Coordinates of C-alpha atoms and ligand atoms in Angstrom, one line a residue:
M28 CA -18.4 -14.8 25.3
A29 CA -15.2 -16.1 23.8
R30 CA -15.1 -16.3 20.1
N31 CA -12.5 -18.0 17.8
I32 CA -10.8 -15.9 15.1
G33 CA -9.1 -18.2 12.7
S34 CA -7.5 -21.2 14.4
H35 CA -5.0 -19.3 16.6
Y36 CA -6.9 -16.5 18.3
T37 CA -9.8 -16.1 20.7
T38 CA -11.5 -12.8 21.5
H39 CA -12.8 -12.0 25.0
R40 CA -14.1 -8.5 25.5
V41 CA -14.6 -5.4 23.5
L42 CA -11.9 -2.7 23.9
G43 CA -13.6 -0.2 21.6
R44 CA -15.4 0.4 18.4
G45 CA -14.4 2.4 15.4
S46 CA -16.1 3.2 12.1
A47 CA -14.7 0.1 10.5
G48 CA -15.3 -2.5 13.2
T49 CA -14.7 -3.6 16.7
V50 CA -11.4 -4.0 18.5
W51 CA -11.4 -6.9 20.9
L52 CA -9.0 -8.0 23.7
G53 CA -7.9 -11.4 22.5
E54 CA -5.5 -14.2 23.1
G55 CA -3.0 -15.7 20.7
P56 CA -0.2 -18.3 20.8
E57 CA 2.2 -15.6 22.1
G58 CA -0.1 -14.0 24.7
P59 CA -2.6 -11.2 24.7
V60 CA -3.4 -9.3 21.5
A61 CA -5.8 -6.7 20.2
V62 CA -8.0 -8.0 17.4
K63 CA -9.8 -5.6 15.0
V64 CA -12.7 -7.4 13.5
L65 CA -14.1 -5.6 10.5
R66 CA -17.8 -5.0 10.3
E67 CA -19.8 -7.9 8.8
D68 CA -21.0 -5.9 5.8
L69 CA -17.5 -4.8 5.0
A70 CA -16.1 -8.3 5.4
A71 CA -18.8 -9.6 3.1
D72 CA -17.3 -7.8 0.2
P73 CA -15.1 -10.3 -1.6
D74 CA -13.0 -7.6 -3.2
L75 CA -12.1 -6.3 0.2
A76 CA -10.8 -9.6 1.4
E77 CA -8.7 -9.7 -1.7
R78 CA -7.3 -6.2 -1.2
F79 CA -6.4 -6.9 2.4
A80 CA -4.6 -10.1 1.3
H81 CA -2.8 -8.1 -1.4
E82 CA -1.7 -5.5 1.2
R83 CA -0.7 -8.1 3.7
H84 CA 2.9 -7.5 3.3
A85 CA 2.6 -3.8 3.8
L86 CA 0.3 -4.2 6.8
L87 CA 2.5 -6.7 8.5
G88 CA 5.8 -5.3 7.6
L89 CA 6.2 -2.2 9.7
E90 CA 8.2 -2.8 12.9
H91 CA 9.0 0.1 15.2
P92 CA 8.6 0.9 18.9
N93 CA 6.2 3.6 18.0
I94 CA 4.1 1.7 15.6
V95 CA 1.3 -0.7 16.7
G96 CA 2.5 -3.9 15.0
V97 CA 0.1 -5.9 13.0
R98 CA 0.9 -9.5 13.8
D99 CA -1.5 -11.4 11.7
L100 CA -4.3 -11.0 9.2
V101 CA -7.1 -13.5 9.4
I102 CA -9.4 -13.8 6.5
G103 CA -12.1 -16.5 6.8
G104 CA -13.6 -17.6 10.1
P105 CA -16.5 -20.1 10.7
D106 CA -18.7 -18.6 8.0
A107 CA -15.8 -17.5 5.8
R108 CA -16.7 -13.9 6.3
D109 CA -14.3 -12.6 8.9
I110 CA -11.6 -10.1 8.2
A111 CA -9.5 -9.5 11.3
L112 CA -6.3 -7.7 12.0
V113 CA -4.3 -9.1 14.9
M114 CA -2.3 -6.3 16.6
D115 CA 0.0 -5.7 19.5
L116 CA -2.1 -5.0 22.5
V117 CA -1.4 -1.4 23.8
R118 CA -2.2 -1.0 27.5
G119 CA -3.3 2.6 27.8
P120 CA -5.8 5.1 26.4
D121 CA -5.9 6.5 22.9
L122 CA -4.7 10.1 22.6
R123 CA -8.2 11.5 22.0
S124 CA -9.4 10.1 25.3
H125 CA -6.3 11.4 27.1
L126 CA -6.7 14.9 25.6
E127 CA -10.4 15.0 26.5
R128 CA -9.4 14.2 30.1
E129 CA -6.5 16.7 30.2
R130 CA -7.9 19.5 28.0
R131 CA -4.4 20.6 27.0
L132 CA -1.0 19.0 27.5
A133 CA 2.1 20.6 28.9
P134 CA 4.4 21.5 25.9
R135 CA 7.0 18.9 26.9
D136 CA 4.4 16.1 26.9
A137 CA 2.8 17.3 23.7
V138 CA 6.2 17.5 21.9
A139 CA 7.3 14.1 23.3
I140 CA 4.2 12.4 21.9
T141 CA 4.6 14.1 18.6
A142 CA 8.3 13.2 18.4
D143 CA 7.4 9.5 19.0
V144 CA 4.8 9.6 16.1
A145 CA 7.2 11.5 13.8
G146 CA 9.7 8.7 14.4
A147 CA 7.0 6.1 13.4
L148 CA 6.2 8.1 10.3
A149 CA 9.9 8.3 9.4
V150 CA 10.1 4.5 9.2
A151 CA 6.8 4.2 7.3
H152 CA 7.7 6.9 4.8
A153 CA 11.1 5.3 4.3
A154 CA 9.2 2.1 3.4
G155 CA 7.1 4.0 1.0
I156 CA 3.9 4.0 3.1
V157 CA 1.8 7.1 3.7
H158 CA -0.5 6.8 6.7
R159 CA -3.1 9.3 5.5
D160 CA -5.2 9.3 8.7
V161 CA -3.0 10.7 11.4
K162 CA -5.2 11.9 14.3
P163 CA -5.5 11.5 18.0
E164 CA -7.8 8.5 17.6
N165 CA -5.1 6.6 15.8
I166 CA -2.4 7.3 18.4
L167 CA -2.3 5.0 21.4
L168 CA -0.5 5.6 24.6
D169 CA 1.4 2.8 26.3
T170 CA 1.5 3.8 29.9
T171 CA 3.0 0.7 31.3
G172 CA 6.7 1.8 31.2
P173 CA 8.6 4.5 33.0
G174 CA 7.3 7.2 30.6
T175 CA 4.4 7.3 28.2
R176 CA 5.1 5.9 24.8
A177 CA 3.0 6.9 21.8
L178 CA 2.2 4.4 19.1
L179 CA 0.7 5.1 15.7
T180 CA -1.9 2.6 14.5
D181 CA -4.2 2.0 11.5
F182 CA -1.7 2.2 8.7
G183 CA -3.7 2.3 5.5
V184 CA -6.6 0.4 6.8
A185 CA -9.3 3.1 6.3
K186 CA -8.2 3.6 2.8
L187 CA -8.3 0.0 1.9
I188 CA -11.8 -0.2 3.1
D189 CA -13.1 3.0 1.6
E190 CA -11.8 2.9 -1.9
P191 CA -13.9 0.1 -3.5
R192 CA -17.1 1.1 -2.0
H193 CA -17.2 4.0 -4.4
G194 CA -16.2 2.0 -7.4
G195 CA -12.7 3.3 -7.4
K196 CA -13.9 6.9 -8.0
G197 CA -13.0 9.2 -5.2
G198 CA -12.5 12.6 -3.7
V199 CA -11.3 13.8 -0.4
V200 CA -11.0 11.0 2.1
G201 CA -10.0 11.7 5.6
T202 CA -10.8 13.5 8.8
P203 CA -11.4 17.2 8.0
D204 CA -9.6 18.7 10.9
Y205 CA -6.3 17.0 9.8
V206 CA -6.6 16.9 6.0
A207 CA -3.7 18.7 4.3
P208 CA -4.6 21.4 1.8
E209 CA -3.1 19.6 -1.2
I210 CA -5.6 16.8 -0.6
V211 CA -8.5 19.2 -0.7
E212 CA -7.1 20.5 -3.9
G213 CA -7.0 17.0 -5.4
L214 CA -3.3 16.4 -5.5
P215 CA -2.0 12.9 -4.8
P216 CA -1.2 12.3 -1.1
R217 CA 2.5 12.2 -0.4
A218 CA 4.4 11.9 2.9
A219 CA 3.9 15.6 3.6
V220 CA 0.2 15.0 4.3
D221 CA 1.2 13.0 7.4
I222 CA 3.4 15.8 8.6
Y223 CA 0.6 18.3 8.2
A224 CA -1.8 16.0 10.1
L225 CA 0.7 15.3 12.9
V226 CA 1.6 18.9 13.5
T227 CA -2.2 19.7 13.5
V228 CA -2.3 17.1 16.3
L229 CA 0.6 18.8 18.1
Y230 CA -1.2 22.2 17.9
E231 CA -4.4 20.5 19.2
L232 CA -2.5 19.0 22.2
L233 CA -1.2 22.4 23.1
A234 CA -4.3 24.4 22.4
G235 CA -7.2 22.0 23.1
F236 CA -8.5 22.5 19.6
T237 CA -7.3 22.1 16.0
P238 CA -6.1 25.2 14.0
F239 CA -8.9 25.0 11.4
G240 CA -11.6 23.0 13.0
G241 CA -15.1 24.0 14.0
G242 CA -18.4 23.9 12.2
H243 CA -19.3 22.3 9.0
P244 CA -16.7 19.8 7.5
G245 CA -16.8 21.8 4.3
A246 CA -15.8 25.0 6.1
V247 CA -13.0 23.1 7.8
L248 CA -11.6 21.9 4.5
R249 CA -11.8 25.4 3.0
R250 CA -9.9 26.8 6.0
Q251 CA -7.2 24.1 5.4
V252 CA -6.6 25.7 2.0
T253 CA -7.1 29.4 2.7
E254 CA -6.4 30.2 6.3
K255 CA -3.3 30.7 8.4
A256 CA -3.1 29.1 11.9
A257 CA -3.5 31.6 14.8
E258 CA -0.4 31.8 17.0
L259 CA -1.0 30.3 20.4
P260 CA -0.4 32.8 23.2
G261 CA 2.7 31.9 25.4
I262 CA 4.0 29.2 23.0
P263 CA 7.8 29.1 22.9
G264 CA 9.1 30.8 19.8
E265 CA 11.1 27.8 18.4
L266 CA 8.1 25.5 18.8
W267 CA 5.8 27.9 17.0
E268 CA 8.3 28.3 14.1
L269 CA 8.4 24.6 13.7
I270 CA 4.6 24.3 13.8
Q271 CA 4.2 27.0 11.2
Q272 CA 6.7 25.3 8.9
C273 CA 4.9 22.0 9.1
L274 CA 1.5 23.6 8.6
A275 CA 2.8 25.3 5.4
K276 CA 0.3 25.1 2.6
A277 CA 3.0 24.0 0.2
P278 CA 3.9 20.4 1.0
A279 CA 7.5 20.9 -0.1
S280 CA 8.0 23.5 2.7
R281 CA 7.2 21.1 5.4
L282 CA 9.9 19.1 7.3
R283 CA 10.3 15.5 6.6
A284 CA 9.3 13.1 9.3
V285 CA 12.9 12.2 10.3
E286 CA 13.8 15.9 10.6
L287 CA 10.7 16.7 12.5
A288 CA 11.4 13.9 15.0
S289 CA 14.9 15.1 15.6
R290 CA 14.0 18.8 15.9
L291 CA 11.2 18.0 18.4
R292 CA 13.6 15.9 20.4
E293 CA 16.1 18.7 20.5
L294 CA 13.4 21.0 21.9
L295 CA 12.4 18.7 24.7
P296 CA 14.9 19.8 27.4
R297 CA 14.0 23.4 26.8
L298 CA 10.3 22.7 27.5
D299 CA 10.9 21.0 30.9
G300 CA 8.6 22.3 33.6
L301 CA 6.5 24.5 31.3
P302 CA 2.8 24.3 32.3
P303 CA 0.0 23.9 29.7
L304 CA -0.6 27.1 27.7
D305 CA -3.1 29.4 29.3
I306 CA -5.6 29.8 26.5
G307 CA -8.8 29.8 28.6
D308 CA -11.5 27.3 29.5
P309 CA -14.9 26.8 28.0
D310 CA -17.9 28.3 29.6
P311 CA -19.5 26.2 32.3
G312 CA -22.1 23.8 30.9
D313 CA -20.5 23.5 27.6
G314 CA -20.1 19.8 27.9
P315 CA -16.8 18.0 27.8
P316 CA -14.1 20.7 28.3
R317 CA -12.0 20.5 25.2
A318 CA -11.2 24.0 23.9
A319 CA -11.6 27.6 24.3
A320 CA -11.4 29.3 21.0
A321 CA -13.2 32.6 20.2
A322 CA -16.6 32.3 18.8
G323 CA -15.9 33.5 15.3
A324 CA -15.1 30.2 13.6
D325 CA -17.7 28.1 15.2
A326 CA -20.4 30.8 14.9
A327 CA -19.6 30.9 11.3
G328 CA -19.6 27.2 10.9
D329 CA -22.8 26.5 12.8
A330 CA -24.6 29.4 11.2
G331 CA -23.7 27.9 7.8
E332 CA -25.0 24.6 8.9
E333 CA -28.3 26.1 9.9
A334 CA -28.7 28.4 6.9
S335 CA -27.6 25.8 4.3
G336 CA -29.6 22.9 5.8
A337 CA -26.3 21.0 6.1
P338 CA -26.0 18.4 8.8
P339 CA -24.7 19.6 12.2
R340 CA -21.2 18.5 13.2
A341 CA -21.4 14.8 14.1
A342 CA -19.8 11.6 13.1
V343 CA -19.5 11.2 9.4
P344 CA -19.0 7.5 9.2
L345 CA -16.5 5.8 6.9
V346 CA -19.2 3.6 5.7
R347 CA -23.0 3.6 6.0
G348 CA -24.2 2.1 9.3
A349 CA -21.0 2.6 11.2
A350 CA -21.4 3.1 14.9
P351 CA -18.2 4.5 16.3
D352 CA -17.9 5.1 20.0
S353 CA -17.8 8.8 19.8
E354 CA -19.6 11.5 18.0
R355 CA -16.5 13.2 16.6
V356 CA -16.3 13.7 12.9
T357 CA -14.2 10.9 11.7
H358 CA -13.9 9.9 8.1
T359 CA -15.4 12.1 5.5
R360 CA -15.5 11.5 1.8
M361 CA -16.4 14.3 -0.5
R362 CA -15.9 15.5 -4.0
V363 CA -12.8 17.5 -4.7
P364 CA -13.9 21.1 -5.1
D365 CA -12.8 22.9 -8.2
A366 CA -10.7 26.0 -8.2
A367 CA -13.6 28.5 -8.5
E368 CA -15.3 26.8 -5.5
L369 CA -12.1 27.0 -3.5
A370 CA -11.6 30.6 -4.3
G371 CA -15.0 31.9 -3.0
G372 CA -16.6 32.2 0.4
A373 CA -15.6 31.4 3.9
H374 CA -12.4 33.3 4.3
G375 CA -11.6 34.7 7.7
T376 CA -13.5 32.0 9.6
A377 CA -10.5 30.4 11.3
R378 CA -10.4 30.5 15.0
T379 CA -9.0 33.5 16.8
I380 CA -7.4 32.7 20.1
R381 CA -8.5 34.1 23.3
A382 CA -5.5 35.4 25.2
P383 CA -5.4 34.9 29.0
G384 CA -7.7 37.3 30.7
Q385 CA -10.0 37.9 27.7
P386 CA -13.6 36.9 28.1
R387 CA -14.6 33.4 27.4
A388 CA -16.0 32.7 24.0
G389 CA -17.3 29.2 24.2
S390 CA -16.2 25.6 23.5
A391 CA -14.9 24.9 20.1
R392 CA -16.4 21.6 19.4
H393 CA -18.7 20.3 22.0
G394 CA -21.8 21.3 23.9
A395 CA -25.3 21.8 22.5
A396 CA -25.8 24.9 24.7
A397 CA -22.7 26.6 23.3
R398 CA -23.7 25.7 19.8
R399 CA -27.1 27.3 20.3
R400 CA -25.5 30.5 21.5
R401 CA -23.1 30.6 18.6
R402 CA -25.8 30.1 16.1
L403 CA -27.6 33.1 17.5
A404 CA -24.4 35.1 17.3
A405 CA -23.5 34.2 13.8
T406 CA -23.2 36.9 11.2
A407 CA -24.9 37.0 7.8
A408 CA -21.6 37.1 6.1
A409 CA -20.6 33.8 7.6
V410 CA -23.9 32.3 6.4
V411 CA -23.1 33.2 2.9
G412 CA -19.6 32.0 3.1
V413 CA -20.0 28.6 4.6
G414 CA -23.3 27.9 2.8
A415 CA -21.3 28.1 -0.4
V416 CA -19.1 25.2 0.8
G417 CA -22.0 22.9 1.4
G418 CA -22.6 22.6 -2.3
W419 CA -19.5 20.6 -3.0
L420 CA -19.7 18.2 -0.2
L421 CA -20.7 14.6 -0.7
F422 CA -20.8 12.5 2.3
S423 CA -20.4 8.8 2.9
G424 CA -22.7 6.5 1.1
G425 CA -22.8 8.4 -2.2
G426 CA -19.4 9.9 -2.6
D427 CA -18.6 9.2 -6.3
S428 CA -16.7 12.1 -7.8
A429 CA -19.1 14.4 -9.5
D430 CA -16.4 15.9 -11.7
G431 CA -14.8 12.6 -12.7
R432 CA -11.4 13.4 -11.3
A433 CA -8.8 10.8 -10.5
P434 CA -9.6 8.7 -7.4
V435 CA -7.6 9.1 -4.2
P436 CA -6.6 5.5 -3.7
P437 CA -5.3 3.7 -0.5
A438 CA -1.8 3.9 0.8
V439 CA 0.4 1.3 -0.8
V440 CA 4.1 0.4 -1.0
V441 CA 5.8 2.2 -3.8
P442 CA 7.8 0.0 -6.1
G443 CA 10.8 2.2 -6.0
G444 CA 12.4 5.2 -7.7
E445 CA 10.9 7.8 -5.4
R446 CA 12.8 9.8 -2.8
P447 CA 12.7 7.4 0.1
D448 CA 11.1 9.9 2.4
E449 CA 8.5 11.0 -0.1
P450 CA 6.4 8.0 -1.2
V451 CA 3.6 8.5 -3.6
V452 CA 0.3 6.8 -3.8
P453 CA 0.0 5.8 -7.4
Ligands
LIG529 N1 -3.8 -2.3 19.4 C1 -4.7 -1.8 20.3 N2 -4.6 -2.1 21.6 C2 -5.5 -1.6 22.6 N3 -6.6 -0.9 22.2 C3 -6.8 -0.6 20.9 C4 -5.9 -1.1 19.9 N4 -6.4 -0.6 18.7 C5 -7.5 0.0 19.0 N5 -7.8 0.1 20.3 C6 -8.9 0.7 20.9 O1 -10.1 0.4 20.2 C7 -10.9 1.5 20.0 C8 -11.4 1.5 18.5 O2 -10.3 1.6 17.7 P1 -10.4 1.7 16.1 O3 -9.1 1.8 15.5 O4 -11.4 0.7 15.6 O5 -11.2 3.1 15.9 P2 -10.8 4.6 15.9 O6 -9.4 4.8 15.3 O7 -11.0 5.2 17.3 O8 -11.9 5.2 14.9 P3 -12.0 5.2 13.3 O9 -11.6 3.8 12.9 O10 -13.4 5.5 13.1 O11 -11.0 6.2 12.9 C9 -10.1 2.7 20.3 O12 -10.7 3.3 21.5 C10 -8.7 2.2 20.7 O13 -8.3 2.8 21.9

């Protein structure tokens, strides 16, 4: 049933749901639009409406062919409780769905998508905006033109919503597989966190799994800080060098977005015709074919879940009561671990890669059958390691910082004085 949003827009049917609300196909004065209507319980928070209004300029100001433009912000509605973002309608799937269908992308396609998003980040960073939640779910693919165009969406929205719920106190906010190590260590998020997340996405597009994912979110965060990404068999040397540089633990060692975009574009012609990397397929019956990593990491993670009584890998909603479309871990909020906590436990649990011809080890992220097998295979050492991580996790709904550290606030425009490509979040 059609519904009015403000006086200019009508929504018709649901395009999808995220943790913060529902995205509708809508109609505005200039044609079709996508309308993200925030969940009622979020919109009921008067502070939130104020913060959205305050960030209106930043939300509406970004214009780039690889950014999903926010056209309008509607606060009000019939019962004065709607908050809706009116966006450009993107005709095509999000990158997560595309990857789930394809398993792995050919290097050229993966690099072209990443270059598009790096171009979007270059513009945002130059405007002093850090995205802070770059992941396949937030990259939409416009498939209507001659080639696929990737567009980055959701600038700063998750952080605007998440911050106040916790009274301004915070910790790690983000999606564990893509969270840069400096965030886990409690440093303020600068532009380099987006580079880290984006190149994690690139790795995932090539491999079918993220470099440090698998198992309990706490184990994933620990690997972000302590582990080195495993080289992908058959990856062109120049591409691997670039990935390594952008996954550097030290943010200053990573490329800036504008450099990353141009280096990736330079690589494109040399990747023409290369097939997806031959890294192996999941065992039959593993559920959606996504990845083929060796069992080590997941066995460790799942064993830790079981032994520590921690929740299994599943959606960790941004806010209580969220009902996203998928069961992927999305937003997680947790206390920043202290140095001693980071130093101990789960080393050596990062995925090892199965080279072509080696026996299959199981799917990285999906499939109850595979999870059960990995649990049986888990080692006692992994139980101890990952179990230690669970202690410092605090999930949504109760995430105030236990150690009283400074909050991790939302992305905002920097008033000036910083390097243009390295905005800070004050
Ligand atoms: N501008 C848009 N045009 C077309 N479809 C969109 C647009 N924005 C979002 N969608 C679709 O709506 C769905 C939900 O998007 P939303 O941004 O709410 O959630 P998400 O990013 O998948 O998850 P989360 O918010 O939990 O991180 C996605 O499947 C996406 O493909």
